[in-house]
Coordinates of C-alpha atoms and ligand atoms in Angstrom, one line a residue:
X1334 CA 25.9 -0.3 -12.5
X1335 CA 28.8 -1.0 -10.2
X1336 CA 29.9 1.9 -8.1
X1337 CA 27.3 4.3 -9.5
X1338 CA 25.2 6.5 -7.3
X1339 CA 21.4 6.6 -7.8
X1340 CA 21.8 9.9 -9.4
X1341 CA 24.4 8.5 -11.8
X1342 CA 21.9 5.8 -12.6
X1343 CA 19.2 8.3 -13.2
X1344 CA 21.4 10.2 -15.6
X1345 CA 22.2 6.9 -17.4
X1346 CA 18.5 6.2 -17.7
X1347 CA 17.7 9.7 -18.9
X1348 CA 20.4 9.3 -21.6
X1349 CA 18.5 6.3 -22.9
X1350 CA 15.3 8.3 -23.3
X1351 CA 13.8 8.8 -26.7
X1352 CA 11.8 12.0 -27.1
X1353 CA 8.1 11.7 -28.0
X1354 CA 4.9 13.7 -27.8
X1355 CA 4.2 12.6 -24.2
X1356 CA 5.5 14.8 -21.5
X1357 CA 5.2 15.4 -17.8
X1358 CA 3.7 18.5 -16.4
X1359 CA 4.7 20.5 -13.4
X1360 CA 3.7 23.9 -12.4
X1361 CA 7.1 25.1 -13.5
X1362 CA 6.7 23.5 -17.0
X1363 CA 3.2 24.9 -17.4
X1364 CA 4.5 28.3 -16.6
X1365 CA 7.4 27.8 -19.0
X1366 CA 5.1 26.5 -21.8
X1367 CA 2.8 29.5 -21.3
X1368 CA 5.7 31.9 -21.5
X1369 CA 7.3 30.3 -24.6
X1370 CA 4.7 28.1 -26.2
X1371 CA 6.0 24.9 -27.8
X1372 CA 9.4 25.1 -26.1
X1373 CA 8.7 22.7 -23.2
X1374 CA 11.1 19.7 -23.4
X1375 CA 9.4 16.4 -24.0
X1376 CA 10.7 14.3 -21.1
X1377 CA 8.8 11.2 -21.3
X1378 CA 10.4 8.1 -22.8
X1379 CA 8.5 5.9 -25.1
X1380 CA 7.8 2.7 -23.2
X1381 CA 8.9 -0.6 -24.6
X1382 CA 6.0 -2.5 -25.9
X1383 CA 4.0 -4.1 -23.1
X1384 CA 5.3 -7.5 -22.2
X1385 CA 3.7 -10.6 -23.7
X1386 CA 0.7 -11.6 -21.6
X1387 CA 1.0 -15.1 -20.1
X1388 CA -0.5 -17.5 -22.5
X1389 CA -3.4 -19.6 -21.3
X1390 CA -4.3 -20.5 -17.8
X1391 CA -1.9 -22.7 -15.9
X1392 CA -2.1 -24.4 -12.6
X1393 CA -0.4 -22.4 -9.8
X1394 CA 3.2 -23.3 -9.1
X1395 CA 6.4 -21.6 -8.4
X1396 CA 9.2 -21.1 -10.8
X1397 CA 12.5 -19.2 -10.5
X1398 CA 12.6 -15.9 -12.3
X1399 CA 15.9 -17.0 -13.8
X1400 CA 14.1 -19.6 -15.9
X1401 CA 12.3 -16.8 -17.7
X1402 CA 13.6 -15.7 -21.1
X1403 CA 16.0 -12.8 -21.0
X1404 CA 15.5 -11.9 -24.6
X1405 CA 12.8 -10.0 -26.5
X1406 CA 11.4 -6.5 -26.1
X1407 CA 11.6 -6.7 -22.4
X1408 CA 15.1 -7.8 -22.1
X1409 CA 17.2 -5.5 -19.9
X1410 CA 18.8 -2.6 -21.7
X1411 CA 22.2 -3.4 -23.2
X1412 CA 23.9 -1.0 -20.8
X1413 CA 22.7 -2.9 -17.7
X1414 CA 25.9 -4.4 -16.3
X1415 CA 26.0 -8.1 -15.5
X1416 CA 25.4 -8.3 -11.8
X1417 CA 28.2 -9.0 -9.5
X1418 CA 28.5 -12.4 -7.8
X1419 CA 27.3 -12.8 -4.3
X1420 CA 28.2 -15.2 -1.6
X1421 CA 24.5 -15.6 -0.6
X1422 CA 23.6 -19.2 -1.6
X1423 CA 20.1 -18.1 -2.5
X1424 CA 21.5 -16.0 -5.2
X1425 CA 22.2 -19.0 -7.3
X1426 CA 18.5 -19.7 -7.5
X1427 CA 17.7 -16.7 -9.6
X1428 CA 20.8 -15.0 -10.6
X1429 CA 21.1 -11.5 -9.3
X1430 CA 17.6 -11.3 -7.8
X1431 CA 18.3 -13.5 -4.8
X1432 CA 14.9 -14.3 -3.4
X1433 CA 12.7 -14.0 -6.4
X1434 CA 10.1 -16.5 -7.2
X1435 CA 7.3 -16.2 -9.7
X1436 CA 3.7 -17.2 -9.1
X1437 CA 1.8 -18.2 -12.2
X1438 CA -1.8 -17.8 -12.9
X1439 CA -4.3 -20.2 -11.4
X1440 CA -6.9 -22.0 -13.4
X1441 CA -10.0 -21.1 -11.6
X1442 CA -10.9 -17.5 -12.0
X1443 CA -14.5 -16.8 -12.6
X1444 CA -15.6 -15.9 -16.0
X1445 CA -16.2 -12.3 -16.7
X1446 CA -19.3 -10.8 -18.2
X1447 CA -18.7 -8.3 -21.0
X1448 CA -18.3 -4.7 -19.9
X1449 CA -21.1 -3.1 -21.7
X1450 CA -24.6 -4.1 -22.6
X1451 CA -24.3 -3.3 -26.3
X1452 CA -21.6 -5.9 -26.6
X1453 CA -23.7 -8.7 -25.2
X1454 CA -23.7 -10.7 -28.4
X1455 CA -20.0 -10.6 -28.9
X1456 CA -19.5 -11.3 -25.3
X1457 CA -21.8 -14.3 -25.3
X1458 CA -19.7 -15.7 -28.1
X1459 CA -16.5 -15.0 -26.1
X1460 CA -18.0 -16.6 -23.1
X1461 CA -18.9 -19.7 -25.1
X1462 CA -15.2 -20.0 -26.1
X1463 CA -14.0 -19.7 -22.6
X1464 CA -16.7 -22.0 -21.3
X1465 CA -15.0 -24.8 -23.2
X1466 CA -12.1 -24.4 -20.8
X1467 CA -11.9 -26.2 -17.4
X1468 CA -14.9 -25.5 -15.1
X1469 CA -14.8 -22.1 -13.4
X1470 CA -17.3 -20.4 -11.1
X1471 CA -19.8 -18.2 -12.7
X1472 CA -19.5 -14.6 -11.6
X1473 CA -22.3 -13.1 -9.5
X1474 CA -24.3 -10.1 -10.8
X1475 CA -22.5 -7.9 -8.2
X1476 CA -19.1 -9.1 -9.5
X1477 CA -20.1 -8.4 -13.1
X1478 CA -21.2 -4.9 -12.2
X1479 CA -18.0 -4.4 -10.3
X1480 CA -15.9 -5.3 -13.4
X1481 CA -17.9 -3.0 -15.6
X1482 CA -17.4 -0.2 -13.2
X1483 CA -13.7 -0.9 -12.7
X1484 CA -13.2 -0.8 -16.5
X1485 CA -15.1 2.4 -16.7
X1486 CA -12.6 3.9 -14.2
X1487 CA -9.6 3.2 -16.4
X1488 CA -7.6 6.2 -17.6
X1489 CA -5.6 6.1 -20.8
X1490 CA -2.5 8.1 -21.7
X1491 CA -1.5 8.3 -25.3
X1492 CA -3.8 5.4 -26.0
X1493 CA -2.5 3.1 -23.3
X1494 CA -4.2 2.3 -20.0
X1495 CA -2.2 3.7 -17.1
X1496 CA -4.5 3.7 -14.0
X1497 CA -7.9 4.1 -12.6
X1498 CA -9.6 7.3 -11.3
X1499 CA -10.4 7.5 -7.6
X1500 CA -14.1 7.8 -8.2
X1501 CA -16.5 8.1 -11.1
X1502 CA -19.6 9.5 -9.4
X1503 CA -21.9 10.9 -12.1
X1504 CA -24.1 12.6 -9.5
X1505 CA -21.3 14.5 -7.9
X1506 CA -20.5 17.8 -9.5
X1507 CA -17.6 18.7 -7.3
X1508 CA -14.8 16.3 -8.4
X1509 CA -12.1 17.8 -6.3
X1510 CA -9.2 15.4 -7.0
X1511 CA -11.3 12.2 -7.2
X1512 CA -10.8 12.3 -11.0
X1513 CA -7.1 11.6 -10.5
X1514 CA -5.2 8.3 -10.3
X1515 CA -4.1 7.9 -6.7
X1516 CA -1.1 5.6 -6.2
X1517 CA -2.5 4.0 -3.1
X1518 CA -6.0 3.7 -4.6
X1519 CA -4.8 2.0 -7.7
X1520 CA -3.2 -0.9 -5.8
X1521 CA -6.4 -3.0 -5.4
X1522 CA -7.3 -2.2 -9.1
X1523 CA -3.9 -3.4 -10.1
X1524 CA -4.3 -6.6 -8.2
X1525 CA -7.7 -7.3 -9.7
X1526 CA -6.3 -6.7 -13.2
X1527 CA -3.1 -8.8 -12.5
X1528 CA -5.1 -11.7 -11.2
X1529 CA -7.3 -11.5 -14.2
X1530 CA -4.2 -11.8 -16.4
X1531 CA -4.5 -8.2 -17.6
X1532 CA -1.0 -7.0 -16.8
X1533 CA -0.4 -4.2 -19.2
X1534 CA -2.2 -1.5 -17.2
X1535 CA -0.1 -2.3 -14.2
X1536 CA 3.2 -2.3 -16.1
X1537 CA 2.3 1.1 -17.7
X1538 CA 1.3 2.5 -14.3
X1539 CA 4.6 1.4 -12.7
X1540 CA 6.7 2.9 -15.4
X1541 CA 4.8 6.2 -15.7
X1542 CA 4.7 6.8 -12.0
X1543 CA 8.4 6.0 -12.0
X1544 CA 9.0 8.9 -14.4
X1545 CA 7.0 11.2 -12.2
X1546 CA 9.2 10.3 -9.2
X1547 CA 12.2 12.3 -10.5
X1548 CA 10.1 15.3 -11.5
X1549 CA 10.9 18.7 -10.1
X1550 CA 8.5 19.5 -7.2
X1551 CA 8.4 22.5 -5.0
X1552 CA 6.2 23.9 -2.3
X1553 CA 6.9 27.6 -1.7
X1554 CA 10.5 27.3 -3.0
X1555 CA 11.3 24.1 -1.1
X1556 CA 11.9 20.8 -2.8
X1557 CA 11.3 17.5 -1.1
X1558 CA 13.6 14.5 -1.7
X1559 CA 14.1 13.0 -5.2
X1560 CA 12.6 9.6 -4.3
X1561 CA 9.2 11.1 -3.4
X1562 CA 6.4 9.5 -5.4
X1563 CA 3.2 11.6 -6.1
X1564 CA 0.0 11.0 -4.2
X1565 CA -1.8 11.1 -7.5
X1566 CA -1.6 12.2 -11.1
X1567 CA -4.0 13.4 -13.8
X1568 CA -3.8 13.3 -17.6
X1569 CA -4.3 16.7 -19.1
X1570 CA -4.6 17.7 -22.7
X1571 CA -2.7 20.9 -23.4
X1572 CA -2.2 22.8 -26.7
X1573 CA 1.1 22.2 -28.5
X1574 CA 1.4 25.9 -29.4
X1575 CA -0.4 29.2 -29.1
X1576 CA -2.5 28.6 -32.2
X1577 CA -4.3 25.6 -30.5
X1578 CA -3.7 23.7 -33.7
X1579 CA -2.4 20.6 -32.0
X1580 CA -2.7 19.1 -28.6
X1581 CA -0.8 16.7 -26.5
X1582 CA -1.5 14.7 -23.4
X1583 CA 0.6 15.4 -20.3
X1584 CA 0.9 13.7 -17.0
X1585 CA 0.4 16.1 -14.1
X1586 CA 1.4 14.8 -10.7
X1587 CA 0.5 16.0 -7.3
X1588 CA 3.2 15.5 -4.7
X1589 CA 1.2 17.2 -2.0
X1590 CA 1.8 20.7 -3.3
X1591 CA -1.9 21.0 -4.2
X1592 CA -3.3 18.4 -1.8
X1593 CA -5.5 19.5 1.0
X1594 CA -3.1 20.3 3.9
X1595 CA -0.1 20.1 1.6
X1596 CA 1.0 16.7 3.0
X1597 CA 3.7 14.6 1.4
X1598 CA 2.4 11.1 0.6
X1599 CA 5.0 9.0 2.3
X1600 CA 3.1 5.8 1.5
X1601 CA 3.1 6.2 -2.3
X1602 CA 6.7 5.1 -2.9
X1603 CA 6.2 2.2 -0.4
X1604 CA 3.0 1.1 -2.3
X1605 CA 4.9 1.4 -5.6
X1606 CA 7.6 -1.0 -4.4
X1607 CA 5.0 -3.5 -3.0
X1608 CA 3.1 -3.4 -6.3
X1609 CA 6.2 -3.8 -8.4
X1610 CA 7.0 -7.0 -6.6
X1611 CA 3.5 -8.3 -7.0
X1612 CA 3.5 -7.5 -10.7
X1613 CA 6.9 -9.2 -11.2
X1614 CA 5.9 -12.2 -9.2
X1615 CA 2.7 -12.7 -11.2
X1616 CA 4.2 -12.0 -14.6
X1617 CA 7.7 -13.2 -14.2
X1618 CA 8.8 -10.0 -15.9
X1619 CA 12.3 -10.0 -14.5
X1620 CA 13.5 -7.9 -17.4
X1621 CA 11.5 -5.0 -16.1
X1622 CA 12.9 -5.4 -12.7
X1623 CA 16.5 -5.3 -14.0
X1624 CA 16.0 -2.1 -15.9
X1625 CA 18.2 0.7 -14.8
X1626 CA 15.4 3.1 -14.2
X1627 CA 13.4 0.6 -12.2
X1628 CA 16.4 -0.3 -10.0
X1629 CA 17.1 3.4 -9.6
X1630 CA 13.5 4.1 -8.6
X1631 CA 13.7 1.5 -5.8
X1632 CA 17.0 2.9 -4.6
X1633 CA 15.7 6.5 -4.6
X1634 CA 12.7 5.6 -2.6
X1635 CA 14.8 3.7 -0.1
X1636 CA 17.5 6.3 0.1
X1637 CA 14.9 8.8 1.1
X1638 CA 13.4 6.5 3.8
X1639 CA 16.8 5.4 5.1
X1640 CA 18.5 8.8 5.2
X1641 CA 20.0 9.8 8.5
X1642 CA 18.1 12.3 10.6
X1643 CA 17.6 13.2 14.3
X1644 CA 15.5 10.1 15.0
X1645 CA 16.2 7.8 17.9
X1646 CA 13.8 5.1 16.7
X1647 CA 14.0 2.8 13.7
X1648 CA 10.4 3.7 12.7
X1649 CA 9.8 6.4 10.0
X1650 CA 9.1 9.8 11.4
X1651 CA 6.3 11.5 9.3
X1652 CA 3.8 14.3 9.4
X1653 CA 0.1 13.9 10.0
X1654 CA -1.9 12.7 7.0
X1655 CA 1.0 11.2 5.1
X1656 CA -0.9 7.9 4.3
X1657 CA -4.4 6.6 3.7
X1658 CA -5.6 9.0 6.4
X1659 CA -4.5 12.1 4.5
X1660 CA -5.7 14.8 6.8
X1661 CA -5.1 15.7 10.4
X1662 CA -6.0 12.9 12.7
X1663 CA -3.3 13.0 15.3
X1664 CA -1.2 10.4 13.5
X1665 CA 2.0 12.4 13.1
X1666 CA 5.2 10.9 14.5
X1667 CA 5.5 7.1 13.9
X1668 CA 2.1 5.9 12.8
X1669 CA 1.7 2.2 12.4
X1670 CA 0.4 2.2 8.9
X1671 CA 3.6 3.8 7.6
X1672 CA 5.8 1.5 9.6
X1673 CA 4.0 -1.6 8.3
X1674 CA 4.3 -0.4 4.7
X1675 CA 7.9 0.6 5.3
X1676 CA 8.7 -2.8 6.6
X1677 CA 6.9 -4.5 3.7
X1678 CA 8.7 -2.3 1.1
X1679 CA 12.1 -3.1 2.7
X1680 CA 11.4 -6.8 2.5
X1681 CA 10.2 -6.5 -1.1
X1682 CA 13.2 -4.4 -2.1
X1683 CA 15.6 -6.8 -0.6
X1684 CA 14.2 -9.4 -3.0
X1685 CA 14.3 -7.2 -6.0
X1686 CA 17.5 -5.2 -5.8
X1687 CA 20.2 -6.3 -8.1
X1688 CA 23.2 -7.2 -5.9
X1689 CA 26.3 -5.5 -7.0
X1690 CA 29.0 -3.1 -5.6
X1691 CA 26.6 -0.1 -6.1
X1692 CA 23.8 -1.6 -4.1
X1693 CA 25.5 -3.6 -1.4
X1694 CA 25.6 -0.8 1.1
X1695 CA 22.0 -0.1 0.6
X1696 CA 21.2 -3.8 1.1
X1697 CA 23.2 -3.9 4.3
X1698 CA 21.2 -0.8 5.5
X1699 CA 18.0 -2.5 4.6
X1700 CA 18.8 -5.6 6.6
X1701 CA 19.9 -3.5 9.6
X1702 CA 16.7 -1.5 9.5
X1703 CA 14.5 -4.5 9.1
X1704 CA 15.9 -6.1 12.2
X1705 CA 15.7 -3.0 14.3
X1706 CA 12.2 -2.1 13.0
X1707 CA 10.7 -5.5 13.6
X1708 CA 12.1 -5.7 17.1
X1709 CA 10.9 -2.2 17.9
X1710 CA 7.3 -2.8 16.7
X1711 CA 7.0 -6.3 18.2
X1712 CA 8.3 -5.1 21.5
X1713 CA 6.8 -1.7 22.0
X1714 CA 3.7 -1.4 19.8
X1715 CA 2.2 -4.7 20.9
X1716 CA -0.6 -4.5 23.5
X1717 CA -2.7 -7.3 25.1
X1718 CA -4.3 -7.8 28.4
X1719 CA -0.9 -8.6 30.1
X1720 CA 0.9 -5.6 28.5
X1721 CA -1.8 -3.1 29.4
X1722 CA -1.6 -4.3 33.0
X1723 CA 2.1 -3.8 32.9
X1724 CA 1.7 -0.3 31.6
X1725 CA -0.9 0.3 34.3
X1726 CA 1.7 -0.4 36.9
X1727 CA 4.6 1.4 35.2
X1728 CA 7.0 3.5 37.3
X1729 CA 7.8 6.8 35.5
X1730 CA 10.8 9.1 35.3
X1731 CA 13.3 6.3 35.0
X1732 CA 16.7 7.6 34.0
X1733 CA 18.8 4.6 33.0
X1734 CA 19.8 2.4 30.1
X1735 CA 17.7 -0.4 31.2
X1736 CA 14.5 1.4 32.2
X1737 CA 11.4 -0.7 31.9
X1738 CA 9.3 2.2 30.9
X1739 CA 11.6 3.4 28.2
X1740 CA 9.3 6.0 26.7
X1741 CA 8.2 7.4 30.0
X1742 CA 4.5 6.5 29.5
X1743 CA 2.3 7.8 32.3
X1744 CA -0.2 5.0 33.2
X1745 CA -3.0 7.7 33.3
X1746 CA -2.7 7.6 29.5
X1747 CA -4.5 4.3 29.3
X1748 CA -7.9 5.4 28.0
X1749 CA -11.0 4.3 29.8
X1750 CA -12.5 2.6 26.8
X1751 CA -9.5 0.3 26.5
X1752 CA -9.8 -1.1 30.0
X1753 CA -13.0 -2.9 29.2
X1754 CA -12.4 -3.4 25.5
X1755 CA -9.1 -5.4 25.5
X1756 CA -10.1 -9.0 25.3
X1757 CA -8.6 -11.8 27.4
X1758 CA -7.2 -13.4 24.3
X1759 CA -5.4 -11.7 21.5
X1760 CA -4.2 -8.1 21.2
X1761 CA -3.1 -5.6 18.6
X1762 CA -0.4 -3.1 17.6
X1763 CA -1.1 0.4 18.8
X1764 CA -1.4 3.3 16.4
X1765 CA 1.7 5.3 17.3
X1766 CA 4.5 5.6 19.8
X1767 CA 6.3 8.7 20.8
X1768 CA 8.1 9.9 23.9
X1769 CA 5.5 9.9 26.7
X1770 CA 2.7 9.0 24.2
X1771 CA 1.0 5.9 23.2
X1772 CA -1.8 6.2 20.7
X1773 CA -4.0 3.2 21.8
X1774 CA -6.5 3.5 18.9
X1775 CA -6.8 0.4 16.8
X1776 CA -5.9 1.2 13.1
X1777 CA -7.0 -1.5 10.7
X1778 CA -4.6 -1.0 7.8
X1779 CA -1.5 -1.0 9.9
X1780 CA -2.5 -4.1 11.8
X1781 CA -3.5 -6.0 8.7
X1782 CA -0.4 -5.0 6.8
X1783 CA 1.8 -5.9 9.7
X1784 CA 0.3 -9.4 9.5
X1785 CA 0.8 -9.6 5.7
X1786 CA 4.4 -8.5 5.8
X1787 CA 5.4 -10.5 8.9
X1788 CA 6.2 -7.4 10.8
X1789 CA 4.4 -9.1 13.7
X1790 CA 5.3 -12.5 15.1
X1791 CA 3.1 -15.3 13.9
X1792 CA 1.6 -15.4 17.4
X1793 CA 0.8 -11.7 17.4
X1794 CA -0.7 -12.1 13.9
X1795 CA -3.1 -14.7 15.3
X1796 CA -3.8 -12.5 18.2
X1797 CA -4.8 -9.6 16.0
X1798 CA -7.3 -11.7 14.0
X1799 CA -8.7 -13.2 17.1
X1800 CA -9.2 -9.6 18.4
X1801 CA -11.0 -8.6 15.2
X1802 CA -13.2 -11.7 15.6
X1803 CA -14.0 -11.0 19.2
X1804 CA -14.7 -7.3 18.5
X1805 CA -16.6 -8.0 15.3
X1806 CA -19.5 -5.7 16.3
X1807 CA -17.1 -2.8 16.8
X1808 CA -14.8 -3.3 13.8
X1809 CA -17.0 -4.9 11.2
X1810 CA -20.7 -4.8 12.2
X1811 CA -22.6 -3.6 9.1
X1812 CA -19.7 -2.9 6.9
X1813 CA -16.1 -4.0 7.0
X1814 CA -13.8 -2.4 8.1
X1815 CA -13.4 0.4 10.6
X1816 CA -10.5 2.6 9.6
X1817 CA -9.7 3.1 13.2
X1818 CA -11.4 2.4 16.6
X1819 CA -12.7 4.2 18.5
X1820 CA -13.6 7.7 17.2
X1821 CA -12.4 10.8 18.8
X1822 CA -15.2 12.9 20.2
X1823 CA -15.8 16.4 21.8
X1824 CA -12.6 18.2 22.9
X1825 CA -10.3 15.5 21.6
X1826 CA -11.9 15.8 18.2
X1827 CA -11.8 19.6 18.3
X1828 CA -8.2 19.8 19.3
X1829 CA -6.7 16.9 17.4
X1830 CA -8.6 17.2 14.0
X1831 CA -8.8 21.0 14.2
X1832 CA -12.6 20.7 14.3
X1833 CA -12.6 19.0 10.9
X1834 CA -16.2 18.8 9.8
X1835 CA -15.4 15.8 7.6
X1836 CA -13.8 13.8 10.4
X1837 CA -16.6 14.1 12.9
X1838 CA -17.0 11.2 15.3
X1839 CA -17.7 7.9 13.5
X1840 CA -17.3 9.4 10.1
X1841 CA -14.7 9.3 7.3
X1842 CA -11.2 8.9 8.9
X1843 CA -12.5 9.3 12.4
X1844 CA -14.0 5.8 13.0
X1845 CA -15.7 5.5 9.6
X1846 CA -16.0 2.1 7.9
X1847 CA -14.0 1.7 4.6
X1848 CA -15.0 -1.2 2.4
X1849 CA -11.7 -1.0 0.5
X1850 CA -10.0 -2.4 3.6
X1851 CA -11.7 -5.7 2.9
X1852 CA -8.9 -6.9 0.5
X1853 CA -6.2 -6.3 3.1
X1854 CA -8.3 -8.1 5.7
X1855 CA -8.8 -11.0 3.2
X1856 CA -5.1 -11.1 2.6
X1857 CA -4.3 -11.3 6.3
X1858 CA -6.9 -14.0 6.9
X1859 CA -5.5 -16.1 4.1
X1860 CA -2.0 -15.7 5.3
X1861 CA -3.0 -16.9 8.8
X1862 CA -5.1 -19.8 7.5
X1863 CA -8.4 -18.1 8.5
X1864 CA -10.2 -17.7 5.2
X1865 CA -13.6 -18.3 6.8
X1866 CA -13.3 -15.0 8.7
X1867 CA -12.7 -13.1 5.4
X1868 CA -15.6 -15.0 3.8
X1869 CA -17.8 -13.7 6.6
X1870 CA -16.7 -10.1 6.1
X1871 CA -17.1 -10.3 2.3
X1872 CA -20.7 -11.6 2.7
X1873 CA -21.5 -8.6 4.9
X1874 CA -20.1 -6.2 2.3
X1875 CA -21.7 -8.0 -0.7
X1876 CA -25.1 -7.6 0.8
X1877 CA -24.9 -3.8 0.5
X1878 CA -22.2 -2.5 -1.8
X1879 CA -24.0 -2.6 -5.1
X1880 CA -27.3 -1.4 -3.7
X1881 CA -25.5 1.5 -2.0
X1882 CA -23.6 2.4 -5.2
X1883 CA -20.2 1.3 -4.0
X1884 CA -19.6 4.1 -1.5
X1885 CA -16.2 5.4 -0.4
X1886 CA -17.0 5.0 3.3
X1887 CA -19.8 4.4 5.8
X1888 CA -20.6 6.4 9.0
X1889 CA -21.9 5.6 12.5
X1890 CA -20.5 3.4 15.2
X1891 CA -21.8 0.3 13.5
X1892 CA -21.3 1.4 9.9
X1893 CA -25.0 1.6 9.1
X1894 CA -25.2 4.8 7.0
X1895 CA -23.5 5.6 3.8
X1896 CA -20.9 8.3 4.7
X1897 CA -22.0 11.9 5.0
X1898 CA -19.8 13.1 2.2
X1899 CA -19.0 9.8 0.7
X1900 CA -18.5 9.5 -3.0
X1901 CA -20.4 6.8 -4.9
X1902 CA -18.7 4.4 -7.3
X1903 CA -15.4 4.8 -5.5
X1904 CA -12.9 2.7 -7.4
X1905 CA -11.0 1.2 -4.6
X1906 CA -14.2 0.0 -3.0
X1907 CA -15.1 -1.8 -6.2
X1908 CA -11.6 -3.1 -6.8
X1909 CA -11.1 -4.1 -3.1
X1910 CA -14.3 -6.2 -3.3
X1911 CA -13.1 -7.9 -6.5
X1912 CA -9.6 -8.5 -5.2
X1913 CA -11.0 -10.0 -2.0
X1914 CA -13.1 -12.4 -4.0
X1915 CA -10.3 -13.4 -6.3
X1916 CA -7.8 -13.9 -3.5
X1917 CA -10.2 -16.1 -1.6
X1918 CA -10.8 -18.2 -4.6
X1919 CA -7.0 -18.4 -5.4
X1920 CA -5.4 -18.2 -2.0
X1921 CA -2.0 -19.2 -3.4
X1922 CA -1.8 -15.7 -5.1
X1923 CA -1.7 -14.1 -1.6
X1924 CA 2.0 -14.8 -1.7
X1925 CA 2.7 -12.1 -4.2
X1926 CA 1.9 -9.6 -1.5
X1927 CA 2.9 -11.3 1.7
X1928 CA 6.3 -12.0 3.3
X1929 CA 7.2 -15.0 5.5
X1930 CA 8.8 -14.7 9.0
X1931 CA 12.5 -14.3 8.6
X1932 CA 14.3 -15.6 11.7
X1933 CA 17.6 -14.5 10.4
X1934 CA 16.5 -10.9 10.9
X1935 CA 16.2 -11.4 14.6
X1936 CA 19.7 -12.9 14.7
X1937 CA 20.9 -9.8 12.9
X1938 CA 19.5 -7.4 15.4
X1939 CA 22.1 -4.6 15.6
X1940 CA 21.5 -4.2 19.4
X1941 CA 23.0 -7.6 20.0
X1942 CA 26.3 -6.1 19.3
X1943 CA 26.2 -3.6 22.1
X1944 CA 25.0 -5.6 25.1
X1945 CA 25.4 -3.0 27.7
X1946 CA 23.4 -0.2 26.1
X1947 CA 20.0 -1.8 25.8
X1948 CA 17.8 -4.6 26.8
X1949 CA 17.2 -5.5 23.2
X1950 CA 18.9 -8.8 23.1
X1951 CA 18.9 -11.7 20.7
X1952 CA 17.2 -13.7 23.4
X1953 CA 14.5 -11.1 23.8
X1954 CA 14.0 -10.8 20.1
X1955 CA 13.7 -14.6 19.7
X1956 CA 11.2 -14.8 22.5
X1957 CA 8.9 -12.7 20.4
X1958 CA 9.1 -15.1 17.5
X1959 CA 6.7 -17.6 19.1
Ligands
GLC1270 C1 -9.3 10.3 0.6 C2 -8.6 9.1 1.3 C3 -7.3 8.8 0.6 C4 -7.6 8.4 -0.8 C5 -8.3 9.6 -1.5 C6 -8.8 9.2 -2.9 O1 -8.6 11.4 0.7 O2 -8.3 9.5 2.7 O3 -6.7 7.7 1.3 O4 -6.4 8.1 -1.5 O5 -9.5 9.9 -0.8 O6 -9.7 8.2 -2.9

């Protein structure tokens, strides 16, 4: 791999592709196949046979990925070069994947009830067999229902499971794109399956979406970067020729060219990297990680994120709606959710990238960005009582290298709701920071993921959970968790959302409550040693989710009503619930998703090198680590 560019790697991977009936579909290829039936080139490689599932249930412990077998069907392709040596002492632990540890399955997952009623007998027998194993908790009726529904949502491609549809609502005639597999929505499904020991679907998902990444994509004659991952994909059955005598299944991705608002899903690639690490940590499938196409996929995503632009900040600059909130909500610029996922993906990639001449510059860029990003977010996005008081007294129009009010924030921007809302203890990361603009709304996903990835300091992480506890009635109330707080109303809603009838105050993205966020809350609580807080939230959700048919979101200030246009049987609501339960029961598995504080990153802060230009000093960075 040494010395090769990502494109060179892609070409090498393509050369190894064996043609088969599967193929990818883009609007261009549909047009081509219509014009000349049967001539579309099959692009999709046959995947190697799914890896061997881990045998039996073992007690949780950590082993080095290097101790896993390197032979068999999942061994790296022969053309993968032996990785170069590295001076990093940690590299010795697991060969070329310097920081990679595997987490094995715990012993204590609840038993699952069979998926369908007609299989009750067979399942009863199966249960008997499993019941002979060490004692495990019996699943509740709600969990059993959730598993049945999750399995119903599974989508197959050429006979193999590859993902879950966003929603399977039998009463809803207008499917829109809810019959697609969304990358971000699949993450909690993947985690539930992984923790259950059903890893094949996740592996297939990772490899199929990887193929979609390099697909040709255009919006009105413009092509976005190669590393872009689709927001979602669908399996279509198309005729092989004009006589309709044979059919084949094709994967049809949406990169935003059909999405409402035509937004590029910046979060998809970041989620893909985060999920890849979780998969590899749970399965120990280091052979998959070392595959040329997988390494190339990581590099393409990162190259896109790390490419030079006009930015002055280490945060990623994106358009509105490029993440879970996928329509106009005033989050263009540097929204927290993207920054937290970006940081997490960088941390995960650093563990997973094969160290060699071809990747060392990228790894250096990752490290530099990680230091700058964590400093920037910890210093400028954090607000608490003290900081808001500082902003309240800010001088403005400071022209100098060491201005206190670097972004020229006018104190009048502090919203009136915040003055009373900010508690004495704790604080949170604001939603966005731009020149002369701080978005003071509380966004749950960004804050929770900042805890999980250690983008915040440990103290800030504690502060965020303590704020959620203190503001329980605003952020949890009748259904965890508010996507953001507070809602925009009146003129603000009109101007910022463009009068979006779906995002009316306290509905959908505008202050609605999303049960899927429960799993991220649980993860953050486990990481910070506060599982009781997660338990409390899960109990609130469990009370209603099944009766309410697993809605996508809830409306009103306290989350009392099922959302106005909410889908029923929303898969990530179901999977989020299951994942929360399983994580709580097996908290050691949280480590497949979290990252620990890395003090070396603060040492490496690039600003230390240029003392006179900025106040960002090693000392300042360290003072945030407390
Ligand atoms: C909505 C959500 C988005 C999700 C999609 C499918 O558009 O905002 O985050 O991926 O539905 O569930």
